[in-house]
Coordinates of C-alpha atoms and ligand atoms in Angstrom, one line a residue:
M179 CA 7.6 -7.6 -3.4
D180 CA 6.3 -9.6 -1.4
G181 CA 5.2 -7.8 2.1
A182 CA 8.4 -8.5 3.4
D183 CA 8.8 -5.4 4.6
G184 CA 6.4 -4.8 6.6
V185 CA 3.3 -2.9 3.7
Y186 CA 1.0 -4.4 2.1
P187 CA 2.7 -5.1 -1.7
A188 CA 0.7 -3.2 -5.1
S189 CA -1.1 -6.2 -6.1
E190 CA -4.4 -6.8 -8.7
D191 CA -6.5 -4.5 -6.4
T192 CA -4.2 -1.7 -6.4
Y193 CA -3.6 -1.6 -9.7
L194 CA -7.5 -2.1 -10.4
L195 CA -7.7 1.1 -8.2
I196 CA -5.9 3.1 -10.6
D197 CA -6.7 1.8 -13.5
A198 CA -11.0 3.3 -12.4
L199 CA -8.8 6.5 -11.2
Q200 CA -7.1 6.5 -14.7
Q201 CA -10.5 5.1 -16.1
D202 CA -12.1 8.9 -14.5
A203 CA -9.1 11.4 -15.0
E204 CA -10.0 13.3 -17.1
F205 CA -13.1 14.3 -15.4
L206 CA -11.2 14.7 -12.4
R207 CA -8.2 16.5 -13.6
H208 CA -11.2 18.9 -14.7
R209 CA -13.2 19.0 -11.1
F210 CA -11.3 19.0 -9.2
S211 CA -8.0 20.5 -10.1
K212 CA -7.0 22.6 -6.3
G213 CA -8.8 20.5 -4.1
L214 CA -7.9 18.6 -1.8
G215 CA -7.6 14.5 -2.3
L216 CA -7.0 11.6 0.1
E217 CA -5.8 7.9 -0.2
V218 CA -7.4 6.4 3.6
G219 CA -4.0 3.1 4.1
C220 CA -1.7 4.7 1.2
G221 CA -0.2 1.0 1.8
S222 CA 3.4 1.0 -0.9
G223 CA 2.2 4.5 -1.7
E224 CA 1.6 3.8 -5.5
V225 CA -1.7 4.7 -5.3
S226 CA -1.1 7.6 -3.6
E227 CA 1.0 8.2 -6.8
A228 CA -1.7 7.8 -9.7
L229 CA -4.2 9.9 -8.0
S230 CA -1.0 12.8 -7.2
K231 CA -0.1 12.8 -11.1
I232 CA -3.5 13.1 -12.3
I233 CA -4.1 16.1 -9.7
E234 CA -1.3 17.1 -9.9
T235 CA -2.1 21.4 -9.0
A236 CA -4.4 19.9 -6.0
V237 CA -3.1 19.0 -2.8
C238 CA -3.3 15.4 -1.5
I239 CA -2.6 13.3 1.6
S240 CA -1.8 9.8 2.2
T241 CA -2.4 7.9 5.7
D242 CA -2.0 5.0 7.4
V243 CA -2.7 3.0 10.5
N244 CA 1.0 1.2 9.4
P245 CA 3.4 3.6 10.4
L246 CA 5.2 1.3 7.7
A247 CA 3.2 2.1 4.9
V248 CA 3.4 6.4 5.8
I249 CA 7.7 5.3 5.6
K250 CA 7.7 3.6 2.5
T251 CA 5.3 6.2 0.4
R252 CA 6.8 8.8 1.8
G253 CA 9.5 7.2 0.2
L254 CA 8.1 6.8 -3.5
L255 CA 6.7 10.6 -3.6
K256 CA 9.7 12.2 -1.9
G257 CA 9.7 15.5 -3.4
R258 CA 6.2 16.0 -4.5
T259 CA 5.9 19.0 -2.9
S260 CA 1.9 18.5 -3.0
V261 CA 1.6 15.0 -0.8
D262 CA 1.3 15.3 2.4
F263 CA 1.7 12.2 5.0
V264 CA -0.5 11.2 8.2
L265 CA 0.0 8.2 10.1
C266 CA -3.5 7.8 11.8
D267 CA -6.6 6.0 11.9
M268 CA -9.5 6.6 9.9
F269 CA -10.0 10.5 9.6
S270 CA -9.0 11.0 13.0
A271 CA -6.4 13.3 11.9
F272 CA -8.4 15.6 10.4
K273 CA -10.5 17.7 11.9
P274 CA -15.0 17.6 11.8
G275 CA -14.9 20.4 8.3
I276 CA -12.1 19.8 6.7
Q277 CA -13.7 18.1 3.2
F278 CA -11.8 16.2 0.7
E279 CA -13.3 16.7 -2.7
I280 CA -11.5 12.8 -4.0
I281 CA -11.2 10.3 -1.5
V282 CA -10.1 6.5 -1.9
F283 CA -9.7 3.7 0.2
N284 CA -8.4 -0.2 -1.0
P285 CA -9.9 -1.6 2.6
P286 CA -8.5 -4.5 4.9
Y287 CA -11.7 -6.6 2.9
V288 CA -11.3 -10.3 3.8
P289 CA -13.6 -12.0 5.6
T290 CA -11.6 -13.2 8.7
D291 CA -13.0 -13.8 12.2
D292 CA -12.5 -11.5 14.7
N293 CA -9.8 -12.5 16.5
E294 CA -8.0 -12.1 13.7
L295 CA -9.6 -8.8 13.1
Q296 CA -8.8 -7.4 16.1
R297 CA -5.0 -9.1 16.3
A298 CA -5.0 -6.1 13.5
L299 CA -6.0 -3.4 14.7
E300 CA -4.2 -3.4 17.9
S301 CA -0.7 -4.6 16.2
R302 CA -1.1 -2.0 13.3
D303 CA 1.7 -4.3 11.0
I304 CA 0.7 -6.3 8.0
S305 CA -2.4 -8.0 8.9
A306 CA -4.3 -4.2 8.8
S307 CA -4.1 -4.8 5.5
W308 CA -6.3 -7.7 4.7
A309 CA -7.8 -8.6 8.2
G310 CA -11.5 -7.2 7.4
G311 CA -13.5 -9.0 10.2
R312 CA -16.8 -10.8 9.4
E313 CA -17.7 -10.4 5.6
G314 CA -14.5 -8.4 5.2
R315 CA -16.9 -5.3 6.1
Q316 CA -15.9 -4.3 9.8
V317 CA -13.1 -1.6 8.7
I318 CA -14.7 -0.8 5.2
D319 CA -19.0 0.4 7.2
I320 CA -17.0 1.7 10.3
F321 CA -15.2 4.1 7.1
L322 CA -18.3 3.8 4.7
D323 CA -19.7 6.0 7.8
E324 CA -17.0 8.2 8.5
F325 CA -16.6 9.4 4.9
I326 CA -19.9 11.5 4.7
R327 CA -18.5 13.6 7.2
F328 CA -15.0 14.1 5.1
L329 CA -16.0 14.6 0.9
A330 CA -17.3 17.7 -0.4
K331 CA -20.6 18.3 -1.3
D332 CA -19.1 18.1 -4.9
G333 CA -17.0 15.0 -4.3
V334 CA -16.3 11.6 -5.2
M335 CA -14.8 8.7 -3.4
Y336 CA -13.8 5.1 -5.2
L337 CA -13.4 2.1 -2.4
V338 CA -12.7 -1.0 -3.4
L339 CA -14.8 -4.5 -2.7
L340 CA -15.0 -7.7 -3.0
E341 CA -18.1 -10.1 -3.8
A342 CA -17.6 -11.7 -0.5
N343 CA -18.6 -8.0 1.4
K344 CA -21.8 -7.7 -0.5
P345 CA -21.2 -5.0 -3.3
I346 CA -25.0 -4.7 -3.7
E347 CA -25.3 -4.2 -0.1
V348 CA -23.3 -1.1 0.2
I349 CA -24.8 -0.1 -2.9
E350 CA -28.4 0.2 -1.3
K351 CA -26.7 1.7 1.8
A352 CA -25.3 4.3 0.2
N353 CA -28.2 4.8 -1.9
R354 CA -30.5 5.3 1.4
A355 CA -27.3 7.7 2.7
G356 CA -28.1 9.7 -0.1
F357 CA -25.3 9.0 -2.5
L358 CA -24.8 7.6 -6.3
V359 CA -22.5 5.2 -7.0
R360 CA -21.4 3.3 -9.7
T361 CA -19.9 0.7 -10.1
V362 CA -16.3 1.8 -12.2
M363 CA -14.1 -0.9 -12.4
K364 CA -14.4 -4.8 -12.1
R365 CA -12.4 -7.7 -12.3
K366 CA -11.2 -11.6 -11.5
A367 CA -8.1 -11.8 -9.8
G368 CA -8.0 -15.7 -9.7
I369 CA -10.7 -16.9 -7.6
E370 CA -11.9 -13.2 -6.5
Q371 CA -14.5 -10.9 -7.8
L372 CA -13.2 -7.3 -7.1
Y373 CA -15.2 -4.6 -8.1
V374 CA -14.3 -0.5 -7.2
L375 CA -17.2 2.0 -6.8
R376 CA -18.0 5.5 -7.1
F377 CA -19.6 7.8 -4.4
Q378 CA -21.1 11.2 -5.2
Q379 CA -23.7 12.8 -3.7
K380 CA -27.1 12.9 -5.1
Ligands
LIG322 C1 -5.6 -3.2 0.8 S1 -4.1 -2.2 1.7 C2 -4.3 -1.3 0.6 C3 -2.8 -0.9 0.1 C4 -2.2 0.8 -1.2 N1 -3.4 1.1 -0.7 C5 -2.5 -0.9 -2.2 O1 -3.6 -0.2 -3.0 O2 -2.1 -1.2 -3.0 C6 -4.5 -1.9 2.9 C7 -4.7 -0.7 4.0 O3 -4.7 0.0 4.5 C8 -4.7 0.0 5.9 N2 -5.5 0.6 6.6 C9 -5.8 -0.5 8.0 N3 -7.0 0.0 8.3 C10 -6.9 1.2 7.9 C11 -7.2 2.2 9.2 N4 -8.2 1.9 10.4 N5 -6.9 3.3 8.8 C12 -5.9 3.9 8.0 N6 -5.3 2.8 6.9 C13 -6.1 2.0 7.5 C14 -2.8 -1.5 6.1 O4 -2.2 -0.7 7.0 C15 -3.5 -0.9 4.2 O5 -2.0 -0.5 3.9

């Protein structure tokens, strides 16, 4: 797999996030057997597949801005009645008041210039998988402002970050917004240091 189909291929960051969810599987299954799960930016669908297997009695929704990603994820998960698929930007498909027990996002985190990010946002193609703007934080910061309204009070959110995204700054910001944040996984991928952070309300 190399993205030739227009969808971000499952990569080291994908597997890091899956490993983090599997490490927490007992906790997630126990706490959220009847909840609603959400993957923002499902790409090839492998994270959504793993999440829906972990919380198999809950309903999971997979979203992406890239239509090819939504189609691919739907193909991977066809037959699973507890999973649904939505083509949308971030949380735009959801009315205020809807609450998810689990939210996961492996975001576009690669630092790019503003033009590249703008092109990615307009094209909604595979470039939206990585183009993250300044410090790779532009999409991440929008997500961090928005997820708060959609996470259930006892819910958890998992986010993949790169060292260049300044995870410590992200943690401090989330702490100020009332969240406890733990680094549940970290791994070197080539020259990059990847993290998975878990957010819960204090
Ligand atoms: C790094 S890829 C991760 C894909 C997949 N979750 C994985 O882990 O392999 C980021 C994904 O987020 C999607 N994406 C980017 N911006 C988005 C937004 N504003 N709303 C929803 N999805 C977005 C991209 O199209 C891409 O599929």
